[in-house]
XYZ file of C-alpha atoms in Angstrom:
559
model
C 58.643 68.136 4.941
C 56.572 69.227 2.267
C 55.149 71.717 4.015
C 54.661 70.254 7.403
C 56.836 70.759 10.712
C 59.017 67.624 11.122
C 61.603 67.322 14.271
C 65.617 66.694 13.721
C 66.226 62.993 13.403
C 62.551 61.637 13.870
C 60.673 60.513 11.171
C 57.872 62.884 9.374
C 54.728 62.944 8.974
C 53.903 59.851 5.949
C 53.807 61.567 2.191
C 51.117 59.959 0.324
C 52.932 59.078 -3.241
C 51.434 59.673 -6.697
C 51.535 56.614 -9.288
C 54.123 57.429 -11.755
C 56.554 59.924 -9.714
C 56.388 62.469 -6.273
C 58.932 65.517 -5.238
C 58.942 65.277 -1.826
C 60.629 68.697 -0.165
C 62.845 68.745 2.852
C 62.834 72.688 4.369
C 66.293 73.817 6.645
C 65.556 76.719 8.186
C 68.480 78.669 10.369
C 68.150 79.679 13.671
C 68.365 82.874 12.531
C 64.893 82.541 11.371
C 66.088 83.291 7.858
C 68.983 81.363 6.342
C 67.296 78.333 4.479
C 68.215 75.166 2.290
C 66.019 72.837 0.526
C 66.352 69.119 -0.345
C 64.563 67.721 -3.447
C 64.051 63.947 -3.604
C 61.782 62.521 -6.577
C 60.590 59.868 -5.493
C 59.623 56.850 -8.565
C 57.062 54.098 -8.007
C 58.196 51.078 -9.897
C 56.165 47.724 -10.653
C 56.604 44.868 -8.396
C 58.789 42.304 -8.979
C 57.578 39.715 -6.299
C 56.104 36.519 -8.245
C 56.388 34.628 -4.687
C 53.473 32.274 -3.043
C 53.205 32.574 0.501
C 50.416 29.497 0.558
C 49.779 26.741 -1.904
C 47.561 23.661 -1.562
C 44.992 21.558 -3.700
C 41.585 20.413 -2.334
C 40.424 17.512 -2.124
C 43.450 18.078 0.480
C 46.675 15.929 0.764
C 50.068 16.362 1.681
C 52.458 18.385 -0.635
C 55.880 17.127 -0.748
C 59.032 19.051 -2.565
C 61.105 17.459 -4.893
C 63.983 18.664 -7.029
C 62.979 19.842 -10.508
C 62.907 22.152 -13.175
C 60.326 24.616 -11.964
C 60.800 27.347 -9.472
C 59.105 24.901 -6.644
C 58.576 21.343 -7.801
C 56.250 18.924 -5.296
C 54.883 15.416 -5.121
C 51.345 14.038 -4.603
C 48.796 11.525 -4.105
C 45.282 11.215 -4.276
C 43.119 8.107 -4.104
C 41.812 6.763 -7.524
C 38.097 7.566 -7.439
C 39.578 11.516 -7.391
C 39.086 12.363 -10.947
C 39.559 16.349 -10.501
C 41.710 18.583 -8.087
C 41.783 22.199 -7.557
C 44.812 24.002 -6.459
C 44.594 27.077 -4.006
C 47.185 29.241 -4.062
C 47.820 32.747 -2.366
C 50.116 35.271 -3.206
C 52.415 37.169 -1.173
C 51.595 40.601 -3.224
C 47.909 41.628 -4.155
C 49.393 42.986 -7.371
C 50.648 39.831 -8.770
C 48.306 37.466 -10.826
C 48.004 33.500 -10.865
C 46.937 30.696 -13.612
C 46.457 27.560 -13.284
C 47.142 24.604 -16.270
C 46.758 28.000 -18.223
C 43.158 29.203 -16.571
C 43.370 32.530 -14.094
C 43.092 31.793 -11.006
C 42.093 34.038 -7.701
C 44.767 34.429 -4.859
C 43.426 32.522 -1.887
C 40.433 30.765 -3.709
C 40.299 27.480 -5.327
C 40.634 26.878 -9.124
C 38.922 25.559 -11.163
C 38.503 21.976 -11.370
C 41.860 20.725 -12.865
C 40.812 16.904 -14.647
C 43.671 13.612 -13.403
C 44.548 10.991 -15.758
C 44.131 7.858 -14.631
C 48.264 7.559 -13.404
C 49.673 10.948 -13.043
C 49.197 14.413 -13.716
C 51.139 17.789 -13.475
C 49.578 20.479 -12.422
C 51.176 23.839 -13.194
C 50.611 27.302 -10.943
C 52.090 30.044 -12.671
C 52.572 33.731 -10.873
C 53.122 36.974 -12.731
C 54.881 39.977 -10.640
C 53.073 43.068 -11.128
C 55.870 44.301 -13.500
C 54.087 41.994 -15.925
C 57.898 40.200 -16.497
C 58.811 38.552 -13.670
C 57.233 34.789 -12.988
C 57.435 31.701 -10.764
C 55.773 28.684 -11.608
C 55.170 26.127 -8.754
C 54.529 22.299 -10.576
C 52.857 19.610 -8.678
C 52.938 15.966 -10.219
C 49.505 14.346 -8.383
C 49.502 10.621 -9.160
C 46.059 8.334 -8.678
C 46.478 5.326 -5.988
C 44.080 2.531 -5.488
C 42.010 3.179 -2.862
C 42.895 1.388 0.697
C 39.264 2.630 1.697
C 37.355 -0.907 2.629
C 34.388 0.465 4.669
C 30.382 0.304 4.775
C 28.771 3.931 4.897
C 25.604 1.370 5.810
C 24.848 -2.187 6.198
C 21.283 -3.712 6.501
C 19.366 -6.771 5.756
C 15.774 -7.599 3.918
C 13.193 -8.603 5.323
C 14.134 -5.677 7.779
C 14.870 -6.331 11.051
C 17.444 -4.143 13.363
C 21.158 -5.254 13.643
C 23.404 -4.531 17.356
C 26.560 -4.041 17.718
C 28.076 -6.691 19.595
C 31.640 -7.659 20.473
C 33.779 -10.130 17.815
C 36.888 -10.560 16.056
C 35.289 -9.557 12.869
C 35.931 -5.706 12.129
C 32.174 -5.220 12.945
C 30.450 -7.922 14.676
C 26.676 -7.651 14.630
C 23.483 -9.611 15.515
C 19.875 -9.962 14.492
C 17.109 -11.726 14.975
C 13.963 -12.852 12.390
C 10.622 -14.874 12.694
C 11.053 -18.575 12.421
C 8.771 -18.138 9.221
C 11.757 -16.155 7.398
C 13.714 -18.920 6.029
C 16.662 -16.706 3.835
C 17.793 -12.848 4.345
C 19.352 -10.919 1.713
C 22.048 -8.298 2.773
C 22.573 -4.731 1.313
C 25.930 -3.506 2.144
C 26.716 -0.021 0.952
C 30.318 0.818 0.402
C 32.148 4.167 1.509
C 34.373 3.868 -1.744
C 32.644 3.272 -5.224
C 36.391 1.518 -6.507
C 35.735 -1.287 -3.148
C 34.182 -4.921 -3.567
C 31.817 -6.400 -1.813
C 31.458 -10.203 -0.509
C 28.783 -11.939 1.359
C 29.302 -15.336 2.364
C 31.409 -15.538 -0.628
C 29.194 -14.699 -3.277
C 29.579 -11.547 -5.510
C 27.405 -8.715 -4.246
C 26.942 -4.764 -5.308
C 26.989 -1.652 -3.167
C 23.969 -0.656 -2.066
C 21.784 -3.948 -3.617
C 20.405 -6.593 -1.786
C 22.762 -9.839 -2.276
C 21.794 -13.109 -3.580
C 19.634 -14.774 -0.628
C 21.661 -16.853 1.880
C 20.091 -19.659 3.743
C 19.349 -19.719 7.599
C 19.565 -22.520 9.515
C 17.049 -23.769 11.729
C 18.940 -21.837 14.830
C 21.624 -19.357 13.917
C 23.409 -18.611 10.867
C 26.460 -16.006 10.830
C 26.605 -14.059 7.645
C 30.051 -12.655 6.604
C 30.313 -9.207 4.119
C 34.283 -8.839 3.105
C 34.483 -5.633 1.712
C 37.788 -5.096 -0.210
C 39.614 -2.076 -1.203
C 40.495 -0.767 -4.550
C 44.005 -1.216 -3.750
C 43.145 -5.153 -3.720
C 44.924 -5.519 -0.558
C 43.112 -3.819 2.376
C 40.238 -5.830 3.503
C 37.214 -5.667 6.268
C 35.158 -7.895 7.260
C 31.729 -7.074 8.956
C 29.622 -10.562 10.471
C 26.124 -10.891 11.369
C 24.554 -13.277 13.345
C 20.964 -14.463 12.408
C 19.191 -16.310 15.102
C 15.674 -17.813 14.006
C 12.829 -17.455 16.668
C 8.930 -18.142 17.138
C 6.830 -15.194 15.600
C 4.655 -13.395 18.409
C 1.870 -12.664 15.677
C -1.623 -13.232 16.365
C -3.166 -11.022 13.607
C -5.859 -11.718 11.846
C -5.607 -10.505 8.317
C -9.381 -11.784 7.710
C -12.641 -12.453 9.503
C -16.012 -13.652 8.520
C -19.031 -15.446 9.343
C -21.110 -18.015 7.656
C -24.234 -17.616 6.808
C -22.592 -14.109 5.366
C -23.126 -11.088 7.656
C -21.760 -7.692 7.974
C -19.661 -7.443 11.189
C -19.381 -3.921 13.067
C -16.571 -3.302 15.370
C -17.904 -2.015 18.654
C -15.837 -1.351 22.150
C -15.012 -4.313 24.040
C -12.181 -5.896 26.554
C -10.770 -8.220 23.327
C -8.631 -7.288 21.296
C -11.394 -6.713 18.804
C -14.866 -6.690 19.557
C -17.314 -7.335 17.219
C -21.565 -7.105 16.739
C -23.413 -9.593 14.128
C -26.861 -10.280 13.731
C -28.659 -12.813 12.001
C -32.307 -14.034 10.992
C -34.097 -16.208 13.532
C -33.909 -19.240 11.371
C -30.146 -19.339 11.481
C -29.486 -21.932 14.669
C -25.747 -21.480 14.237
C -23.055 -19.680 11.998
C -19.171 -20.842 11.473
C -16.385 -18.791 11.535
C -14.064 -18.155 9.061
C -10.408 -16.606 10.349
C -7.708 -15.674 8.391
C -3.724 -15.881 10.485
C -1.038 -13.437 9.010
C 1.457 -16.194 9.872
C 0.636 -19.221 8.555
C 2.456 -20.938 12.001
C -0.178 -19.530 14.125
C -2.843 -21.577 15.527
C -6.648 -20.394 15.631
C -9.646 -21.702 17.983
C -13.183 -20.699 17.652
C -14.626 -21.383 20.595
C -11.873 -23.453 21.964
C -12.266 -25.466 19.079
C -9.212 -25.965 16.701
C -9.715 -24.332 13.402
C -8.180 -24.053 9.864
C -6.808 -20.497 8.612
C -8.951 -19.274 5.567
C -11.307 -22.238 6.686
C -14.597 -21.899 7.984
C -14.660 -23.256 11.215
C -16.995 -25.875 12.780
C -20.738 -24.845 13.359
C -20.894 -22.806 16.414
C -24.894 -22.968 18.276
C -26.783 -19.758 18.686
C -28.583 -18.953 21.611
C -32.215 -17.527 20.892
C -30.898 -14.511 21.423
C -26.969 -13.521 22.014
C -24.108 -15.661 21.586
C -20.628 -14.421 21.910
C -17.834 -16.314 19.470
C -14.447 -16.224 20.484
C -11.778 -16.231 17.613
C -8.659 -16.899 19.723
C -5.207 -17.021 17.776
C -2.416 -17.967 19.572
C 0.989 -17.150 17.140
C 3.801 -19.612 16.709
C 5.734 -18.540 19.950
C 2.903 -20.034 21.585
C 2.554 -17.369 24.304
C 1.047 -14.361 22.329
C -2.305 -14.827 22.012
C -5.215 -12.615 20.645
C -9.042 -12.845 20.852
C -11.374 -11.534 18.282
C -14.926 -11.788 19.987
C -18.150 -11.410 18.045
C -21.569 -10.864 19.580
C -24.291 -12.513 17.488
C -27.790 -11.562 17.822
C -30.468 -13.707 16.340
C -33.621 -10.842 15.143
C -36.732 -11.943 13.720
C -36.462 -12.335 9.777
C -38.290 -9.929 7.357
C -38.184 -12.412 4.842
C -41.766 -12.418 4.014
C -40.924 -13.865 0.433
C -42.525 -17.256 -1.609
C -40.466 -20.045 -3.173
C -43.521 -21.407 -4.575
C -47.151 -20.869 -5.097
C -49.543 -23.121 -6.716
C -53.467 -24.087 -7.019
C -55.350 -26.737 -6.499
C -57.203 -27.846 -9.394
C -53.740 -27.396 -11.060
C -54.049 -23.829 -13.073
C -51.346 -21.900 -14.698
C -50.663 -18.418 -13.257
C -49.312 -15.141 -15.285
C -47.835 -12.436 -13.897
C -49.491 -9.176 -14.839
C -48.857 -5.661 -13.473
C -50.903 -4.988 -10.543
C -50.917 -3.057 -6.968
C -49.201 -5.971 -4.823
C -46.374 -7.516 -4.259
C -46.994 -10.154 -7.115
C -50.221 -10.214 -8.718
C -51.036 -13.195 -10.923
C -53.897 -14.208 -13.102
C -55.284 -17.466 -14.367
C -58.262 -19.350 -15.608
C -60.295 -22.181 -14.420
C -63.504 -24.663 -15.759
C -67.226 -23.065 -15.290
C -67.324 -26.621 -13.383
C -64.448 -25.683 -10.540
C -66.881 -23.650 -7.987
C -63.820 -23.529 -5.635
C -59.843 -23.560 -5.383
C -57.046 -24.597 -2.747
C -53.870 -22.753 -2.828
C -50.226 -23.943 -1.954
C -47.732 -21.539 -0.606
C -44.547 -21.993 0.817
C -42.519 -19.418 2.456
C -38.807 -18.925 2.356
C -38.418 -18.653 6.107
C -40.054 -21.307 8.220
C -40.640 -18.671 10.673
C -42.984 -16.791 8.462
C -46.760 -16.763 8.651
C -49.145 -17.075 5.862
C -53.347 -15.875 5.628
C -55.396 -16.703 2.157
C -58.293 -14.516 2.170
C -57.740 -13.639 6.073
C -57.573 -17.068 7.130
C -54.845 -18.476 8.431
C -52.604 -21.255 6.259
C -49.765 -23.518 6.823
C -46.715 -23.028 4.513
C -46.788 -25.995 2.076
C -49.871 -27.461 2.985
C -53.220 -26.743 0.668
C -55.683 -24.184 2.560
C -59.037 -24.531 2.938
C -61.199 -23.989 -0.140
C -61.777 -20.600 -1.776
C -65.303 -20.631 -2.760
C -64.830 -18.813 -6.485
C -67.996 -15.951 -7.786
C -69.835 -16.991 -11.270
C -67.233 -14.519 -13.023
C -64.234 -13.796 -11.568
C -62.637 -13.845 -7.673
C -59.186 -12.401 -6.487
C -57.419 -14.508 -3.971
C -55.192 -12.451 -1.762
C -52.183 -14.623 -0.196
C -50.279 -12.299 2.634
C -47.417 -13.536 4.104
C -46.017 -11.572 7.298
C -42.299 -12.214 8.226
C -40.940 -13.618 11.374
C -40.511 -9.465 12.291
C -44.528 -9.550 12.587
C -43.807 -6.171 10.683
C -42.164 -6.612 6.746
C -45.718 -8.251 4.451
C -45.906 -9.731 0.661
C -49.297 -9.583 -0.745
C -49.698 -12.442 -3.671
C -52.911 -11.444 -5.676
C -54.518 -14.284 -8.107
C -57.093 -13.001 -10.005
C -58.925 -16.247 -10.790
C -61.651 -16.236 -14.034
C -64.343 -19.152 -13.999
C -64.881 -19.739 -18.069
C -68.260 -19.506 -19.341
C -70.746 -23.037 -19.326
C -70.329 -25.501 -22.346
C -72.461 -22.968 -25.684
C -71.817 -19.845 -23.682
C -69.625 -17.056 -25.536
C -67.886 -15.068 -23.202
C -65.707 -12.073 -24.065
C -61.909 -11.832 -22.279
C -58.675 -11.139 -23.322
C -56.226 -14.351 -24.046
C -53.503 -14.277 -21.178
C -50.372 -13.683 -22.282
C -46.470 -14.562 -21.604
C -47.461 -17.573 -19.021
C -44.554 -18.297 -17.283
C -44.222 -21.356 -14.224
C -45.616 -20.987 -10.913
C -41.643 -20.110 -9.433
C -41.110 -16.636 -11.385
C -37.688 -15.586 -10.677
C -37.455 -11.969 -9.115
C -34.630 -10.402 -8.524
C -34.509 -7.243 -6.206
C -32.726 -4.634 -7.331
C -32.157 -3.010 -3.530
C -29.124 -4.687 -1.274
C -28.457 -2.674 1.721
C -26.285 -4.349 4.369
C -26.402 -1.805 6.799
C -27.836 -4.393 9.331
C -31.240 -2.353 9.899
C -33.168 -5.857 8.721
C -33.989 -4.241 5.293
C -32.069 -5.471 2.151
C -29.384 -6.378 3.692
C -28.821 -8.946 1.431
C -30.090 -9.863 -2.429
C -33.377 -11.632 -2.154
C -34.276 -13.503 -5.542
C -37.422 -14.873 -5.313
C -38.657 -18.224 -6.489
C -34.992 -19.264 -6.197
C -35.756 -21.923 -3.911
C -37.536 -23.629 -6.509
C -34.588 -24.184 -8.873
C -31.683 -25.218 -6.491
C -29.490 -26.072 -9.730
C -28.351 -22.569 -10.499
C -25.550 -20.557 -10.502
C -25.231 -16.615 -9.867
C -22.513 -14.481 -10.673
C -22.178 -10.586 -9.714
C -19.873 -7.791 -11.682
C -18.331 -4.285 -11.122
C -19.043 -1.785 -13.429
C -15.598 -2.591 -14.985
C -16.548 -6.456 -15.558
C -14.412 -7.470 -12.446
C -16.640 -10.530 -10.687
C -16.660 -10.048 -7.512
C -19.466 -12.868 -6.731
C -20.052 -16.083 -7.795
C -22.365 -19.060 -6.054
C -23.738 -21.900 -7.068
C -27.184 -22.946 -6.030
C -28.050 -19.640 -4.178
C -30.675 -19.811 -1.946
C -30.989 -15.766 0.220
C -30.120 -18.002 3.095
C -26.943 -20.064 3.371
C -25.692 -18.746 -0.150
C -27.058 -14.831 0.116
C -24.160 -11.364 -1.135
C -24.304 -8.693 1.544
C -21.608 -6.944 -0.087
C -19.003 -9.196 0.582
C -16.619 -10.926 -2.566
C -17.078 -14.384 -2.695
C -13.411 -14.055 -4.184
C -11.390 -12.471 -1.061
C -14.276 -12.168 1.184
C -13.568 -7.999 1.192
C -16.579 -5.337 1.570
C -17.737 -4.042 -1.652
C -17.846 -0.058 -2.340
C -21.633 1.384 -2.782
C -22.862 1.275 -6.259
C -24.237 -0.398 -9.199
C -23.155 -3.770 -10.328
C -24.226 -6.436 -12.906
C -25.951 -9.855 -12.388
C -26.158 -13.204 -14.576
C -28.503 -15.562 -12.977
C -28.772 -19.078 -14.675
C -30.995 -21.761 -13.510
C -32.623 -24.499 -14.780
C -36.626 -24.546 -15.332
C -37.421 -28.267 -15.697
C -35.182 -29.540 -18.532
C -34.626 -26.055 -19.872
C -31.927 -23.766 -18.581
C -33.136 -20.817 -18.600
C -30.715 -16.798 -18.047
C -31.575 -13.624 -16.761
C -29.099 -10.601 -16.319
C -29.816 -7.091 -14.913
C -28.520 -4.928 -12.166
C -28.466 -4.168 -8.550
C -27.432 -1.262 -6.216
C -25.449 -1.631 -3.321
C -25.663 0.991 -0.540
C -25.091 1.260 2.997
């Protein structure tokens, strides 16, 4: 066969055909070795006429069902209504043949392209073409759009949060929850599987996916129902939560401060949190000012009942350490934690003057000089000596004029004064024995009665309290600047003090500050929180006699 041995009734070898047309030769040869016939067959490839599906099916999948009509295959289907697009898949029985769909090509075995649904029904033609380019089958399938019968959550969930359990019910879902006694209402956010279904809860209107309106809870339990309801208005499920109210078990303190104001340091302890304080020697006793998260928890300083946001009730220092327990017991009345704080009393290094004054009565300037404060003044050729008044800011401060030792408040001894001029040095050293103030007067005896003497006129007087407000405020409990000192305050207790950012927030505000009971370390006077290091802007205004008197500049904060 063409060429090729082939044995008596078997079949030969396979003869690969051209396209268009092949001669395939069949070779008889005789016994004889030489008698031989020859069979010609011309063989003609012809163009498939098979316009046959072996496969059809759309996606998103349903059932297919055959009905009589006009088209080679008719069928039936239905998809639910939020379907708005189908695409058929159909495979062909020959390789050769080619497919459209509603008029678009198509791939055997591969999805269409997305064919669009009315909102009712749709038909959806698949058309083959046989290879011979002639012959064609077209398979219609008429897809209607049903409500949806689809009625359940994808997730269900309620605000403020709190984690829902399965439990057994009659409901389709039965779950239950449990809240804080101070949570009073929950909202639920039900999220339905189908976009077409509506939502309940207790009865009231709600969207998929939002939190509902906020229902109610009794004082015990309250059982919240979500009815979810198919597009097909018929199919229904109904998912039930029970809320039961109980005692909060927080004891958290959102705030915590003393009074006089103080930085507090958090150190390692057995509490729950351990703080370290300390405060100036003169301080006998601080209060305590705790701040509940729950407003139903109760709060003891010292075993003493207290007031949240309230400072509490004086609490005595020892002369040295004192520990304050902050105890806050929440509203289950079994959870309890303590905040201790470990107050040290130090020395002060307040070695500041409200007041200063002499005695005859002279006026002192201020005038630039080497000391703390240095002052001048003028007195009568007559006054051959002076007593000076000072009074310290902290009672546990000591005071020398001219090395000898004085009582704060109390006149010293006499000064005896030079023909010309003497300079009276007042030191005071703090309660530290370390931090001194050096108050220079410079004091000027005026010539007898028809003596001309030569001086220069004083300038600017100003009272005997000067105001001075230090620029330096360093918290950082080391004793130094750890809080604004304004000197000569004490001698104008009808003031008021306010302190801005750099952006004109205020952050501080007292009235009738006094570096002692009134004093910023930082802290807002607004929401008690520790300031951030940097420069911020005082207004001071006090009243000087009948005159009310302003002075604004800045301070630094660091730590």
């Amino acid at each position: 066969v063409n060429g090729v041995p082939a044995t008596s009734g078997v079949a030969s070898a396979p003869v690969s055909l051209n396209t268009d047309t092949t001669t395939v030769y069949t070779t008889v040869t005789a016994a004889d070795g030489v008698t031989k016939k020859t069979y010609a067959i011309l063989v003609t490839r012809l163009p498939s006429k098979n316009a046959l599906l072996t496969k059809l099916k759309i996606t998103p999948q349903t059932g297919l069902t055959i009905v009589p009509g006009p088209d080679y295959v008719d069928y039936t289907a239905s998809v639910f209504m939020p379907t708005s697009s189908i695409s058929v898949i159909p495979t062909a029985q020959d390789a050769a043949a080619t497919i459209t769909v509603n008029g678009m090509p198509a791939t055997s075995g591969v999805a269409s392209t997305p064919v669009s649904l009315n909102t009712d029904t749709t038909t959806v033609y698949t058309t083959v073409t046989a290879a011979d380019g002639t012959t064609r089958k077209t398979y219609a399938i008429l897809v209607t759009r049903v409500p949806s019968n689809n009625a359940l959550l994808s997730a269900i969930k309620i605000t403020p949060a709190a984690a829902l359990t399965v439990v057994p019910g009659v409901d389709y879902v039965d779950y239950k929850a449990s809240v804080f006694m101070p949570t009073s209402s929950i909202s639920v956010i039900p999220t339905a599987q189908d976009a077409w279904a509506t939502i309940t809860v207790n009865g009231m209107p709600a969207t998929s996916g939002v939190a509902s309106a906020p229902v109610s809870l009794n004082t015990d339990t309250t059982t919240i129902y979500t009815t979810v309801t198919a597009g097909d208005g018929t199919t229904r499920k109904t998912y039930a939560i029970k809320v039961t109210r109980v005692s909060s078990n927080n004891a958290l303190l959102t705030a915590i401060k003393l009074t006089p104001a103080t930085g507090l340091t958090i150190v390692s302890g057995t509490d729950y949190v351990d703080y370290k304080a300390s405060v100036f020697m003169p301080t006998s006793s601080v209060r305590v000012t705790a701040t509940a998260q729950d407003a139903a928890a109760t709060i003891t300083v010292n075993g003493m009942p207290a007031t949240s946001g309230v400072a509490s009730a004086p609490v005595s220092l020892n002369t040295d350490t004192t520990t304050v327990y902050t105890t806050v017991t929440a509203a289950d009345g079994t959870t309890k934690k303590t905040y201790a704080i470990l107050v040290t009393r130090v020395p002060s290094n307040n070695a500041l003057l409200t007041a200063i004054k002499l005695t005859p009565n002279a006026t002192l300037i201020v005038k630039p000089g080497t000391n703390y404060i240095d002052y001048e003044t003028t007195v009568s050729n007559s006054t051959s000596s002076i007593s000076l008044t000072a009074t310290t800011q902290d009672a546990t401060a000591t005071l020398k004029v001219n090395g000898v030792t004085a009582t704060s408040g109390v006149a010293s001894g006499p000064v005896s004064l030079n023909a010309d001029t003497t300079t009276v040095y007042t030191t005071v050293t703090a309660g530290d024995g370390t931090t001194k103030k050096t108050y220079a007067i410079l004091v000027t005896r005026l010539a007898p009665p028809g003596v001309v003497m030569q001086y220069q006129p004083l300038e600017s007087p100003i009272t005997n309290t000067a105001i001075v407000v230090h620029q330096n405020v360093s918290p950082n409990g080391d004793g130094n600047s750890d809080a604004l000192v304004i000197e000569g305050i004490a001698a104008h207790p009808d003031n008021k003090l306010q302190i801005m950012s750099r952006s004109g927030a205020l952050v501080y505000e007292a009235k009738g500050y006094d570096n002692a009971t009134k004093s910023f370390d930082g802290h807002s006077s607004t929401n008690g929180k520790l300031q951030q290091p940097g420069t911020y802007f005082y207004s001071l205004e006090y009243k000087d006699g009948n005159e009310t008197k302003h002075k604004t500049g800045f301070i630094v904060l660091k730590y």
